[in-house]
Coordinates of C-alpha atoms and ligand atoms in Angstrom, one line a residue:
M1 CA 10.7 -125.5 -99.6
D2 CA 11.1 -122.7 -102.1
G3 CA 10.6 -119.4 -100.4
R4 CA 9.7 -117.7 -103.7
T5 CA 6.6 -119.9 -104.1
L6 CA 5.3 -119.5 -100.6
A7 CA 2.2 -117.4 -100.2
R8 CA 2.5 -114.3 -97.9
V9 CA 0.7 -115.2 -94.7
E10 CA -0.4 -112.8 -91.9
P11 CA 0.6 -114.0 -88.5
I12 CA -2.3 -115.3 -86.5
R13 CA -3.4 -112.9 -83.8
S14 CA -5.7 -113.6 -80.9
F15 CA -9.0 -111.8 -80.5
A16 CA -7.5 -109.6 -77.7
Q17 CA -4.6 -108.6 -79.9
T18 CA -7.0 -107.4 -82.6
L19 CA -9.1 -105.2 -80.3
P20 CA -6.9 -102.0 -80.7
D21 CA -7.0 -102.4 -84.5
S22 CA -10.8 -102.5 -84.4
C23 CA -10.7 -98.9 -83.2
A24 CA -7.4 -97.9 -84.6
E25 CA -7.9 -94.2 -84.9
T26 CA -9.2 -93.8 -81.3
W27 CA -6.5 -96.1 -80.1
S28 CA -3.7 -94.0 -81.5
R29 CA -5.3 -90.9 -80.2
A30 CA -5.1 -92.5 -76.7
V31 CA -1.6 -94.0 -76.8
E32 CA 0.0 -91.2 -78.8
H33 CA -1.9 -88.4 -77.2
P34 CA -0.2 -84.9 -77.2
F35 CA 0.0 -85.4 -73.4
V36 CA 2.0 -88.6 -73.9
R37 CA 4.2 -86.9 -76.6
A38 CA 4.9 -83.9 -74.4
T39 CA 5.8 -86.1 -71.5
A40 CA 8.3 -88.0 -73.7
G41 CA 9.6 -84.8 -75.2
G42 CA 10.1 -83.1 -71.8
T43 CA 7.9 -80.2 -72.8
L44 CA 4.9 -80.9 -70.6
P45 CA 4.1 -78.0 -68.3
R46 CA 4.5 -79.1 -64.7
S47 CA 1.1 -77.8 -63.9
R48 CA -0.5 -80.2 -66.4
F49 CA 1.4 -83.1 -64.9
H50 CA 0.2 -82.1 -61.5
V51 CA -3.4 -82.1 -62.7
W52 CA -2.9 -85.6 -64.2
I53 CA -1.4 -86.8 -60.9
Q54 CA -4.4 -85.5 -59.0
Q55 CA -7.0 -86.9 -61.4
D56 CA -5.3 -90.2 -61.9
A57 CA -5.0 -90.7 -58.2
R58 CA -8.7 -90.2 -57.9
F59 CA -9.2 -92.5 -60.9
V60 CA -7.1 -95.3 -59.4
Q61 CA -9.0 -95.1 -56.1
Q62 CA -12.2 -95.7 -58.0
L63 CA -10.7 -98.3 -60.2
A64 CA -9.9 -100.3 -57.1
R65 CA -13.6 -100.4 -56.3
F66 CA -14.4 -101.4 -59.8
V67 CA -11.8 -104.3 -59.7
A68 CA -13.3 -105.4 -56.4
G69 CA -16.7 -105.6 -58.2
L70 CA -15.2 -107.5 -61.0
I71 CA -13.6 -110.0 -58.6
A72 CA -17.0 -110.5 -56.9
M73 CA -18.5 -111.8 -60.1
A74 CA -15.4 -113.5 -61.6
P75 CA -15.2 -117.2 -62.3
E76 CA -12.7 -119.1 -60.2
S77 CA -10.2 -119.1 -63.0
D78 CA -9.8 -115.3 -62.9
V79 CA -10.0 -114.6 -59.2
A80 CA -6.3 -114.9 -58.1
G81 CA -5.0 -113.0 -61.1
L82 CA -7.5 -110.1 -60.6
Q83 CA -6.7 -110.1 -56.9
S84 CA -3.0 -109.6 -57.7
G85 CA -4.0 -106.6 -59.9
L86 CA -6.1 -105.1 -57.1
A87 CA -3.2 -105.6 -54.6
A88 CA -0.8 -103.8 -57.0
L89 CA -3.0 -100.6 -56.7
D90 CA -1.8 -100.1 -53.0
P91 CA 1.9 -99.5 -53.9
E92 CA 0.7 -97.5 -56.9
L93 CA -1.4 -95.2 -54.7
A94 CA 1.5 -94.8 -52.4
L95 CA 3.5 -93.6 -55.4
F96 CA 0.9 -90.9 -56.0
G97 CA 1.0 -90.0 -52.3
D98 CA 4.8 -89.7 -52.1
F99 CA 4.9 -87.6 -55.3
A100 CA 2.1 -85.3 -54.0
Q101 CA 4.0 -84.8 -50.8
R102 CA 7.3 -84.1 -52.5
E103 CA 5.7 -81.6 -54.9
S104 CA 3.4 -80.1 -52.3
I105 CA 0.2 -80.8 -54.2
R106 CA -3.1 -82.0 -52.7
L107 CA -4.8 -85.2 -53.8
D108 CA -8.2 -84.4 -52.3
V109 CA -9.3 -82.4 -55.3
P110 CA -12.7 -82.9 -57.0
P111 CA -12.6 -85.2 -59.9
L112 CA -13.0 -83.6 -63.4
P113 CA -16.0 -84.7 -65.4
A114 CA -13.8 -86.8 -67.6
C115 CA -12.7 -88.8 -64.6
D116 CA -16.2 -89.2 -63.1
E117 CA -17.7 -90.2 -66.5
Y118 CA -15.0 -92.8 -67.1
V119 CA -15.5 -94.3 -63.6
A120 CA -19.3 -94.3 -64.1
F121 CA -18.9 -96.1 -67.4
L122 CA -16.7 -98.8 -65.8
R123 CA -19.2 -99.2 -63.0
S124 CA -22.1 -99.6 -65.5
S125 CA -20.1 -102.3 -67.4
L126 CA -20.3 -104.5 -64.3
D127 CA -23.8 -105.6 -65.4
D128 CA -22.0 -108.1 -67.6
Y129 CA -18.7 -109.8 -66.7
A130 CA -17.4 -110.1 -70.3
H131 CA -18.1 -106.4 -70.9
A132 CA -16.5 -105.3 -67.6
F133 CA -13.5 -107.5 -68.2
T134 CA -13.0 -106.1 -71.7
A135 CA -13.3 -102.5 -70.4
Y136 CA -10.7 -103.3 -67.7
Y137 CA -8.4 -104.8 -70.3
A138 CA -8.8 -101.7 -72.5
C139 CA -8.0 -99.5 -69.6
E140 CA -4.8 -101.3 -68.6
R141 CA -3.6 -102.0 -72.1
S142 CA -3.9 -98.4 -73.1
Y143 CA -1.7 -97.3 -70.2
L144 CA 0.8 -100.0 -71.0
D145 CA 1.0 -98.8 -74.6
A146 CA 0.9 -95.1 -73.8
W147 CA 3.8 -95.4 -71.3
T148 CA 5.7 -97.8 -73.5
N149 CA 5.6 -95.0 -76.1
V150 CA 7.0 -92.6 -73.6
R151 CA 9.7 -95.0 -72.8
R152 CA 10.5 -95.7 -76.5
L153 CA 10.8 -92.0 -77.2
S154 CA 12.7 -90.8 -74.1
G155 CA 13.9 -93.9 -72.1
L156 CA 13.8 -93.9 -68.3
T157 CA 14.7 -90.2 -67.8
E158 CA 13.7 -87.9 -65.1
P159 CA 11.4 -86.4 -64.1
Y160 CA 9.0 -89.1 -65.1
A161 CA 11.1 -92.2 -64.6
E162 CA 9.0 -93.7 -61.7
W163 CA 5.8 -93.3 -63.7
V164 CA 7.3 -94.8 -66.9
T165 CA 8.7 -97.7 -64.8
N166 CA 5.3 -98.3 -63.1
W167 CA 3.5 -98.8 -66.4
T168 CA 6.2 -100.5 -68.5
S169 CA 7.6 -102.9 -66.0
E170 CA 7.9 -106.6 -67.0
Q171 CA 5.4 -107.5 -64.2
F172 CA 2.8 -104.9 -65.5
A173 CA 3.3 -106.1 -69.1
A174 CA 2.8 -109.7 -68.0
Y175 CA -0.4 -108.7 -66.1
V176 CA -1.8 -107.0 -69.2
D177 CA -0.9 -110.1 -71.3
W178 CA -2.6 -112.3 -68.7
L179 CA -5.8 -110.0 -69.0
G180 CA -5.6 -110.4 -72.8
S181 CA -5.3 -114.2 -72.4
R182 CA -8.4 -114.3 -70.3
V183 CA -10.3 -112.1 -72.8
D184 CA -9.3 -114.7 -75.4
E185 CA -10.3 -117.6 -73.3
H186 CA -13.8 -116.2 -72.7
A187 CA -14.1 -115.1 -76.4
F188 CA -13.3 -118.7 -77.5
A189 CA -16.8 -119.9 -77.0
A190 CA -18.6 -116.6 -77.5
S191 CA -21.0 -115.8 -80.3
D192 CA -20.0 -113.3 -83.0
E193 CA -22.6 -110.9 -81.5
T194 CA -20.9 -111.1 -78.1
K195 CA -17.5 -110.5 -79.7
A196 CA -18.9 -107.5 -81.6
Q197 CA -20.2 -106.1 -78.3
Q198 CA -16.8 -106.6 -76.7
R199 CA -15.2 -104.7 -79.6
R200 CA -17.7 -101.8 -78.9
V201 CA -17.0 -101.9 -75.2
F202 CA -13.2 -101.8 -75.9
A203 CA -13.6 -98.9 -78.3
R204 CA -15.8 -97.0 -75.9
T205 CA -13.3 -97.4 -73.1
V206 CA -10.6 -96.1 -75.3
E207 CA -12.7 -93.0 -76.0
F208 CA -12.8 -92.4 -72.2
E209 CA -9.0 -92.7 -72.1
V210 CA -8.7 -90.0 -74.8
A211 CA -11.2 -87.8 -72.9
F212 CA -9.2 -88.3 -69.7
W213 CA -5.9 -87.2 -71.4
D214 CA -7.7 -84.3 -73.1
A215 CA -9.0 -83.1 -69.8
C216 CA -5.5 -83.0 -68.2
W217 CA -4.0 -81.5 -71.4
E218 CA -6.5 -78.7 -71.7
V219 CA -6.2 -77.2 -68.3
D220 CA -4.2 -74.0 -67.9
Ligands
LIG1 C1 -4.9 -96.5 -65.9 C2 -4.8 -95.4 -65.1 C3 -4.2 -97.8 -65.6 N1 -4.1 -95.4 -64.0 N2 -5.5 -94.2 -65.4 C4 -6.2 -94.2 -66.5 C5 -7.0 -92.9 -66.8 N3 -6.3 -95.3 -67.3 C6 -5.7 -96.4 -67.0 O1 -4.7 -98.4 -64.5 P1 -3.7 -98.9 -63.3 O2 -4.6 -99.8 -62.5 O3 -3.2 -97.7 -62.6 O4 -2.6 -99.7 -64.0

């Protein structure tokens, strides 16, 4: 074969892999948020990190209820995988608890509107399994990519190493890949209209991610 005569071809990407591109601007606002950059650059005020810890702990508690709801409506093919994701939230909540104790901060603070509104949106998506699953994928994928950015820029350095490790571990990346593969499997037989709705749900979820980072970034 003569390489000079071959047409340039784009690699084939799955539906799930194309979802961030279909809301590219919002996606980069989420995964390259100033909060993410400041975390990587070591310039994040400790008080803002504490607010994020408090709000994310609240978020994860509610996310566990959402995932339990997703499992309740899941087809058999998705149940075991989702259960493993739900089980992983226990050690994660323990991480928040240990951190809060070490830094003498409380975790029983009221959630900020950005946290409540995100959770309410996730709950409302449970009306439709494909929507809820897509929202969950967007939620997990955006944390994988945001914390992968932190790791790319600053490595596994203190004081955030445990958080970077939590959301960039091989197991977590494999879980998010698995979620993507289930999105693809379900999209395979879906109509164009259903896929367009899934793109909208993905983009909307990423907007809530941006709002969540904004809320933790904008506090004093
Ligand atoms: C996640 C999170 C990731 N902890 N917080 C927000 C605001 N978005 C996404 O979820 P998980 O289950 O902690 O990996």
